Coordinates of C-alpha atoms in Angstrom, one line a residue:
X1 CA 55.4 -11.4 63.2
X2 CA 52.0 -12.7 64.5
X3 CA 49.3 -10.8 66.3
X4 CA 46.0 -12.1 67.6
X5 CA 42.9 -10.3 69.0
X6 CA 39.8 -11.7 70.7
X7 CA 37.0 -9.2 71.1
X8 CA 34.2 -9.1 73.8
X9 CA 31.7 -10.3 71.2
X10 CA 33.7 -13.4 70.5
X11 CA 35.2 -12.2 67.3
X12 CA 38.7 -13.5 66.7
X13 CA 41.1 -11.7 64.5
X14 CA 44.7 -12.5 63.6
X15 CA 47.5 -11.2 61.5
X16 CA 50.7 -12.7 60.3
X17 CA 53.5 -10.9 58.4
X18 CA 56.7 -12.1 56.8
X19 CA 59.5 -10.4 54.9
X20 CA 61.8 -12.7 52.9
X21 CA 61.2 -15.6 55.2
X22 CA 63.6 -18.5 54.3
X23 CA 61.7 -21.7 53.5
X24 CA 64.7 -24.0 53.2
X25 CA 63.7 -25.8 56.4
X26 CA 60.6 -27.2 54.6
X27 CA 62.5 -28.4 51.6
X28 CA 62.5 -32.1 52.7
X29 CA 58.7 -32.0 52.9
X30 CA 58.2 -30.4 49.6
X31 CA 60.6 -32.4 47.4
X32 CA 58.6 -35.6 47.4
X33 CA 55.7 -33.6 46.1
X34 CA 57.6 -32.2 43.2
X35 CA 58.7 -28.8 44.6
X36 CA 62.0 -27.6 46.0
X37 CA 62.2 -24.9 48.7
X38 CA 66.0 -24.8 49.2
X39 CA 66.2 -21.3 47.7
X40 CA 62.6 -20.3 48.2
X41 CA 61.6 -17.2 50.2
X42 CA 58.2 -15.8 51.1
X43 CA 57.0 -12.3 51.9
X44 CA 53.5 -11.1 52.7
X45 CA 50.7 -10.3 55.0
X46 CA 47.7 -12.4 56.0
X47 CA 44.7 -11.2 58.0
X48 CA 42.0 -13.5 59.2
X49 CA 38.8 -12.7 61.0
X50 CA 36.0 -14.9 62.3
X51 CA 33.0 -14.3 64.7
X52 CA 32.6 -17.0 67.4
X53 CA 29.9 -15.4 69.6
X54 CA 28.3 -18.0 72.0
X55 CA 24.9 -19.2 70.8
X56 CA 25.4 -18.0 67.2
X57 CA 26.3 -20.1 64.2
X58 CA 29.9 -19.8 63.2
X59 CA 30.4 -17.1 60.7
X60 CA 32.7 -17.6 57.7
X61 CA 36.4 -17.1 58.1
X62 CA 37.3 -13.9 56.2
X63 CA 40.8 -13.8 54.7
X64 CA 42.8 -11.0 53.2
X65 CA 46.2 -11.9 51.9
X66 CA 49.1 -10.4 49.9
X67 CA 51.8 -13.0 49.4
X68 CA 54.9 -13.3 47.2
X69 CA 56.7 -16.6 46.8
X70 CA 60.1 -16.6 45.0
X71 CA 62.9 -19.0 44.3
X72 CA 60.7 -22.0 43.9
X73 CA 62.0 -25.1 42.1
X74 CA 59.4 -27.2 40.2
X75 CA 60.1 -30.8 39.4
X76 CA 56.6 -32.2 39.3
X77 CA 56.5 -34.2 36.0
X78 CA 52.8 -33.5 35.5
X79 CA 53.6 -29.8 35.5
X80 CA 56.9 -29.4 33.8
X81 CA 57.8 -32.9 32.4
X82 CA 61.4 -34.0 32.9
X83 CA 62.9 -30.5 32.8
X84 CA 62.9 -28.8 36.2
X85 CA 62.1 -25.1 36.4
X86 CA 64.2 -23.1 38.8
X87 CA 63.5 -19.6 40.2
X88 CA 59.7 -19.8 39.8
X89 CA 57.6 -17.4 41.7
X90 CA 54.0 -16.3 42.3
X91 CA 52.5 -13.1 43.7
X92 CA 48.8 -12.8 44.7
X93 CA 46.5 -10.3 46.4
X94 CA 43.2 -11.8 47.3
X95 CA 40.1 -11.7 49.6
X96 CA 38.4 -14.9 50.6
X97 CA 35.7 -16.5 52.7
X98 CA 36.0 -20.0 54.1
X99 CA 32.7 -21.7 55.2
X100 CA 32.5 -25.0 57.1
X101 CA 28.8 -25.7 56.8
X102 CA 28.6 -26.6 54.1
X103 CA 32.3 -26.6 53.2
X104 CA 33.0 -23.9 50.6
X105 CA 35.7 -21.4 49.7
X106 CA 35.0 -18.2 47.9
X107 CA 37.9 -16.1 46.6
X108 CA 38.7 -13.0 44.6
X109 CA 42.3 -12.7 43.5
X110 CA 42.4 -9.0 42.6
X111 CA 46.0 -9.4 41.4
X112 CA 47.7 -12.6 40.4
X113 CA 51.1 -12.9 38.8
X114 CA 52.7 -16.2 37.9
X115 CA 56.2 -16.0 36.5
X116 CA 55.5 -12.4 35.5
X117 CA 52.2 -13.2 33.7
X118 CA 49.7 -10.9 35.3
X119 CA 46.0 -11.5 35.6
X120 CA 43.1 -12.0 38.0
X121 CA 40.9 -14.8 39.1
X122 CA 37.7 -15.3 41.2
X123 CA 35.2 -18.0 42.0
X124 CA 34.3 -20.6 44.5
X125 CA 34.8 -24.3 45.3
X126 CA 32.4 -26.3 47.4
X127 CA 32.8 -29.8 48.7
X128 CA 29.2 -30.9 49.5
X129 CA 28.0 -31.2 46.9
X130 CA 31.2 -30.9 44.8
X131 CA 30.6 -27.8 42.7
X132 CA 32.8 -25.0 41.4
X133 CA 32.7 -21.8 39.4
X134 CA 36.2 -20.5 38.4
X135 CA 37.0 -17.5 36.3
X136 CA 40.3 -16.1 35.2
X137 CA 41.1 -13.0 33.1
X138 CA 44.3 -12.1 31.2
X139 CA 44.3 -8.3 30.6
X140 CA 45.6 -7.0 27.3
X141 CA 49.4 -7.2 27.2
X142 CA 52.2 -7.6 24.7
X143 CA 52.3 -11.1 23.2
X144 CA 56.1 -11.3 23.7
X145 CA 55.6 -10.4 27.4
X146 CA 53.2 -13.3 27.8
X147 CA 55.5 -15.6 26.0
X148 CA 58.5 -14.7 28.2
X149 CA 56.5 -15.3 31.3
X150 CA 56.2 -19.0 30.5
X151 CA 58.7 -21.5 32.1
X152 CA 60.9 -21.7 29.0
X153 CA 63.3 -24.4 30.4
X154 CA 60.4 -26.8 30.3
X155 CA 59.4 -25.6 26.7
X156 CA 62.6 -25.9 24.6
X157 CA 60.7 -26.0 21.3
X158 CA 59.8 -22.4 21.8
X159 CA 63.4 -21.1 22.0
X160 CA 63.9 -18.4 19.4
X161 CA 60.2 -17.6 18.9
X162 CA 59.6 -13.8 18.9
X163 CA 56.2 -12.2 18.8
X164 CA 54.7 -8.8 18.1
X165 CA 51.3 -7.4 18.9
X166 CA 49.0 -7.7 21.9
X167 CA 46.8 -10.4 23.4
X168 CA 44.0 -10.7 26.0
X169 CA 41.6 -13.3 27.1
X170 CA 39.4 -14.9 29.8
X171 CA 38.3 -18.4 30.8
X172 CA 35.6 -19.9 32.9
X173 CA 34.8 -23.4 34.2
X174 CA 31.6 -24.4 36.0
X175 CA 31.0 -27.9 37.2
X176 CA 28.7 -29.9 39.4
X177 CA 29.5 -33.5 40.5
X178 CA 25.7 -34.3 40.5
X179 CA 25.7 -33.9 36.7
X180 CA 29.0 -33.9 34.9
X181 CA 27.3 -33.5 31.6
X182 CA 26.4 -29.9 32.6
X183 CA 30.1 -29.0 32.7
X184 CA 30.5 -25.6 31.1
X185 CA 33.9 -24.5 29.7
X186 CA 34.4 -21.0 28.2
X187 CA 37.6 -19.8 26.7
X188 CA 38.0 -16.5 24.8
X189 CA 41.7 -15.9 24.0
X190 CA 42.2 -13.2 21.5
X191 CA 45.6 -13.7 20.0
X192 CA 44.6 -12.3 16.6
X193 CA 46.9 -9.3 17.2
X194 CA 49.9 -11.6 17.7
X195 CA 52.2 -12.3 14.8
X196 CA 55.6 -14.0 14.6
X197 CA 58.7 -11.9 14.0
X198 CA 60.8 -15.0 14.2
X199 CA 60.0 -18.7 14.4
X200 CA 61.3 -21.1 17.0
X201 CA 64.7 -22.6 16.3
X202 CA 63.4 -26.2 16.6
X203 CA 59.9 -25.6 15.1
X204 CA 60.1 -23.5 12.0
X205 CA 56.5 -23.9 11.0
X206 CA 56.8 -22.3 7.5
X207 CA 59.1 -25.2 6.4
X208 CA 56.0 -27.4 6.5
X209 CA 55.0 -25.7 3.2
X210 CA 58.0 -27.2 1.4
X211 CA 58.0 -30.5 -0.5
X212 CA 60.5 -32.1 2.0
X213 CA 59.8 -32.0 5.7
X214 CA 62.4 -33.8 7.8
X215 CA 60.8 -36.3 10.2
X216 CA 62.2 -39.2 12.4
X217 CA 60.1 -42.1 13.7
X218 CA 60.8 -44.6 16.4
X219 CA 60.6 -48.3 15.6
X220 CA 59.9 -51.0 18.1
X221 CA 62.9 -51.4 20.4
X222 CA 63.8 -47.7 20.2
X223 CA 65.6 -47.7 16.8
X224 CA 65.0 -44.5 14.9
X225 CA 64.7 -44.0 11.1
X226 CA 64.3 -41.1 8.8
X227 CA 60.8 -40.8 7.4
X228 CA 60.7 -37.5 5.5
X229 CA 57.3 -36.1 4.6
X230 CA 57.2 -35.5 0.9
X231 CA 57.6 -37.1 -2.5
X232 CA 61.2 -38.3 -1.7
X233 CA 59.7 -40.8 0.6
X234 CA 58.3 -43.9 -1.3
X235 CA 55.6 -44.1 1.4
X236 CA 54.3 -40.6 0.8
X237 CA 50.6 -40.4 -0.1
X238 CA 49.4 -37.0 -1.6
X239 CA 46.0 -35.9 -0.4
X240 CA 44.7 -34.9 -3.8
X241 CA 44.1 -38.3 -5.5
X242 CA 42.7 -40.0 -2.4
X243 CA 39.1 -41.0 -2.5
X244 CA 37.2 -38.7 0.0
X245 CA 36.1 -41.7 2.1
X246 CA 39.6 -42.2 3.3
X247 CA 40.4 -38.8 4.9
X248 CA 36.8 -38.5 5.9
X249 CA 37.1 -41.5 8.1
X250 CA 39.9 -39.8 10.0
X251 CA 38.1 -36.5 10.2
X252 CA 35.0 -38.2 11.6
X253 CA 36.9 -40.2 14.2
X254 CA 39.5 -37.6 15.3
X255 CA 38.4 -34.1 14.5
X256 CA 34.9 -33.6 13.1
X257 CA 35.1 -29.8 13.0
X258 CA 38.6 -29.7 11.6
X259 CA 37.8 -27.3 8.8
X260 CA 35.8 -24.9 11.0
X261 CA 38.1 -24.4 14.1
X262 CA 41.4 -22.6 14.4
X263 CA 43.4 -25.4 15.9
X264 CA 41.4 -26.1 19.1
X265 CA 37.9 -27.5 19.5
X266 CA 36.4 -26.3 22.8
X267 CA 33.4 -28.5 22.7
X268 CA 35.5 -31.6 22.1
X269 CA 37.6 -30.5 25.1
X270 CA 34.5 -30.2 27.2
X271 CA 33.1 -33.6 26.2
X272 CA 36.5 -35.2 27.0
X273 CA 36.5 -33.6 30.4
X274 CA 32.9 -34.8 31.0
X275 CA 33.9 -38.4 30.0
X276 CA 37.1 -38.3 32.2
X277 CA 35.2 -36.8 35.3
X278 CA 32.5 -39.4 34.9
X279 CA 34.8 -42.4 34.9
X280 CA 37.3 -40.8 37.3
X281 CA 40.4 -41.0 35.2
X282 CA 42.0 -39.4 32.1
X283 CA 41.2 -41.9 29.4
X284 CA 42.0 -39.9 26.2
X285 CA 42.9 -36.4 25.3
X286 CA 41.0 -33.9 23.2
X287 CA 43.6 -33.0 20.7
X288 CA 42.6 -31.8 17.2
X289 CA 44.4 -33.0 14.1
X290 CA 46.4 -29.8 14.1
X291 CA 47.5 -30.4 17.7
X292 CA 48.4 -34.1 17.0
X293 CA 50.5 -33.0 14.0
X294 CA 52.5 -30.6 16.2
X295 CA 53.0 -33.3 18.8
X296 CA 54.2 -35.8 16.2
X297 CA 56.6 -33.4 14.4
X298 CA 58.0 -31.4 17.3
X299 CA 57.2 -32.6 20.8
X300 CA 58.1 -35.4 23.2
X301 CA 55.2 -37.8 23.8
X302 CA 54.9 -37.0 27.5
X303 CA 52.0 -35.6 29.5
X304 CA 52.6 -32.4 31.3
X305 CA 51.0 -28.9 31.6
X306 CA 54.2 -27.3 30.2
X307 CA 54.1 -29.5 27.1
X308 CA 50.4 -28.8 26.5
X309 CA 51.2 -25.0 26.6
X310 CA 54.1 -25.6 24.2
X311 CA 51.7 -27.6 22.0
X312 CA 49.1 -24.9 22.1
X313 CA 51.5 -22.1 21.0
X314 CA 52.9 -24.1 18.2
X315 CA 49.4 -25.1 17.1
X316 CA 48.4 -21.5 17.0
X317 CA 51.4 -20.8 14.8
X318 CA 50.7 -23.8 12.5
X319 CA 47.1 -22.6 11.9
X320 CA 48.5 -19.1 11.0
X321 CA 50.8 -20.4 8.3
X322 CA 49.7 -23.8 6.9
X323 CA 46.5 -24.4 5.0
X324 CA 44.1 -26.9 6.3
X325 CA 44.5 -29.4 3.5
X326 CA 48.2 -29.3 3.9
X327 CA 47.9 -30.0 7.6
X328 CA 45.6 -33.0 6.9
X329 CA 48.0 -34.3 4.3
X330 CA 51.0 -34.1 6.6
X331 CA 49.0 -35.7 9.4
X332 CA 47.9 -38.7 7.3
X333 CA 51.5 -39.3 6.4
X334 CA 52.9 -39.0 9.9
X335 CA 50.5 -41.0 12.0
X336 CA 51.5 -44.3 13.5
X337 CA 49.2 -47.2 12.5
X338 CA 51.1 -50.1 14.1
X339 CA 54.5 -50.9 15.6
X340 CA 57.0 -49.3 13.1
X341 CA 54.2 -48.6 10.7
X342 CA 53.9 -44.9 9.8
X343 CA 51.7 -43.0 7.4
X344 CA 48.6 -44.1 5.4
X345 CA 50.5 -46.0 2.7
X346 CA 52.5 -48.2 5.2
X347 CA 49.3 -48.7 7.2
X348 CA 47.1 -49.7 4.2
X349 CA 49.8 -52.2 3.0
X350 CA 50.4 -53.7 6.5
X351 CA 46.8 -54.1 7.5
X352 CA 45.1 -54.9 4.1
X353 CA 47.8 -55.4 1.5
X354 CA 46.4 -52.4 -0.5
X355 CA 47.3 -49.0 -1.6
X356 CA 45.6 -46.1 0.3
X357 CA 43.4 -45.2 -2.7
X358 CA 41.9 -48.8 -2.8
X359 CA 40.7 -48.8 0.8
X360 CA 37.0 -49.2 1.4
X361 CA 35.2 -46.9 3.8
X362 CA 35.2 -49.8 6.4
X363 CA 38.9 -50.3 6.1
X364 CA 39.6 -46.6 6.4
X365 CA 37.4 -46.5 9.5
X366 CA 39.4 -49.3 11.0
X367 CA 42.7 -47.4 10.5
X368 CA 41.1 -44.3 12.0
X369 CA 39.7 -46.2 15.0
X370 CA 43.1 -47.7 16.0
X371 CA 44.8 -44.4 16.4
X372 CA 44.5 -44.1 20.2
X373 CA 46.6 -47.2 20.6
X374 CA 47.9 -48.6 17.2
X375 CA 50.5 -50.9 18.7
X376 CA 48.0 -52.3 21.2
X377 CA 45.4 -52.9 18.4
X378 CA 48.1 -54.6 16.3
X379 CA 48.8 -57.1 19.0
X380 CA 45.1 -57.6 19.7
X381 CA 44.3 -58.3 16.0
X382 CA 47.0 -60.9 15.9
X383 CA 45.6 -62.7 18.9
X384 CA 42.1 -62.8 17.4
X385 CA 40.4 -61.5 14.2
X386 CA 38.2 -58.5 14.3
X387 CA 35.1 -59.6 16.2
X388 CA 31.4 -58.4 16.3
X389 CA 32.1 -55.8 18.9
X390 CA 34.8 -54.2 16.8
X391 CA 32.6 -54.3 13.7
X392 CA 29.8 -52.6 15.7
X393 CA 32.2 -49.7 16.5
X394 CA 33.3 -49.4 12.9
X395 CA 29.7 -49.3 11.7
X396 CA 29.0 -46.6 14.3
X397 CA 31.7 -44.5 12.8
X398 CA 30.4 -45.1 9.4
X399 CA 27.0 -43.9 10.6
X400 CA 28.6 -40.7 12.0
X401 CA 30.2 -40.2 8.6
X402 CA 26.8 -40.5 7.0
X403 CA 25.1 -38.0 9.4
X404 CA 27.8 -35.5 8.8
X405 CA 27.5 -35.8 5.0
X406 CA 30.9 -37.6 4.6
X407 CA 29.4 -40.8 3.3
X408 CA 26.4 -41.4 1.1
X409 CA 23.4 -43.5 2.1
X410 CA 24.3 -46.1 -0.6
X411 CA 27.9 -46.2 0.6
X412 CA 26.7 -46.7 4.2
X413 CA 24.4 -49.5 3.2
X414 CA 27.1 -51.3 1.2
X415 CA 29.8 -50.9 3.9
X416 CA 27.5 -52.2 6.6
X417 CA 27.2 -55.5 4.7
X418 CA 30.9 -55.9 4.6
X419 CA 33.2 -57.6 7.2
X420 CA 36.8 -56.6 7.7
X421 CA 39.3 -58.8 6.0
X422 CA 42.9 -58.3 7.0
X423 CA 45.8 -59.0 4.6
X424 CA 46.9 -62.6 4.0
X425 CA 50.0 -63.2 6.0
X426 CA 49.1 -60.6 8.6
X427 CA 51.6 -61.5 11.3
X428 CA 54.9 -60.7 12.9
X429 CA 58.3 -61.8 11.8
X430 CA 61.3 -60.7 13.9
X431 CA 59.3 -57.9 15.4
X432 CA 58.8 -56.3 12.0
X433 CA 55.5 -56.1 10.1
X434 CA 55.9 -58.9 7.5
X435 CA 54.1 -57.1 4.6
X436 CA 55.3 -53.5 5.1

């Protein structure tokens, strides 16, 4: 039902109402965009009002809406990965103002429910200049209720997880395209009242405290091999006897505040967002060592919003159960340091023909710096030896280690006089590292 009214003063007002309107006719338009409407229905009420009196500047378009969408199918891989979500729904009650000069939308979602997860949101988005201030609030609610509201078909590693307690939180993002460095990110999620009654079937975090942690790695060509984390694996490297310079290189390169955060580093996330917005593309994530360990042990290496949520929940559980030093030990033994090269011992042998404890700070810095793309760096170093540009990056990391107290002044001076020497016979034979 649609009604419209034009007043004597030029004011225009319109209303539209729908009750269980079938959206199947729009399915062909939605599917290429990653959504299915074959079973979707919409109900709601929309009211719009705008003054258009002659000789007066156009006033904002005022909106009031209460809308419920149900039966939505989500196939967009950036949202849910390769596992479609059926029966998704959203309900929102909001007020808004739409301005055209300059273009800007202000909104206040008094009530917002996504998949049963209730909250509220408000803020504005402007186009010229591009600025935004967005706030969201999650009122206190049972932890299990929040967990059940997530699209579980897209998060199979959470099956079986049961929680007790209550959680709440709020988030805010402020940005201005004229100065991306001023980006502000606030997140206050209080899940301290949550505890696990039962761990997920495919991610039993307490097992990471045992001496034997099952782990499978993928070789070049897709072949898998068992690579358990623990003394039963000849490649296992305990953290305790390692010289501090070795783990310190990885901490400085990957997660400088590892020992002070609880699984997530908000400032690192903010800096990564600034970098990505500045260059206009997603270059690298902002995962902590805890998040990377969860991803390596339990999750598919795909990028989707659902997988990041899955990762966040398992990281929260990891930090609840496993001590920091154990997390770091497992991480150093699970990371890939070249094609088919896993863990610190295989990496030290393949790159330098050494045991991990014999690595210099410069060599440890090299292994830490290749982590974003270990297979790519392996190919690159076979095409040409480490050049001056690469050495400059390694020296920069060593300087960071010095400033954070992870390297002495004498060690820094000594290492900056070194050049990187890869192992003799550093080459490929039949797609397998020769000296593994």
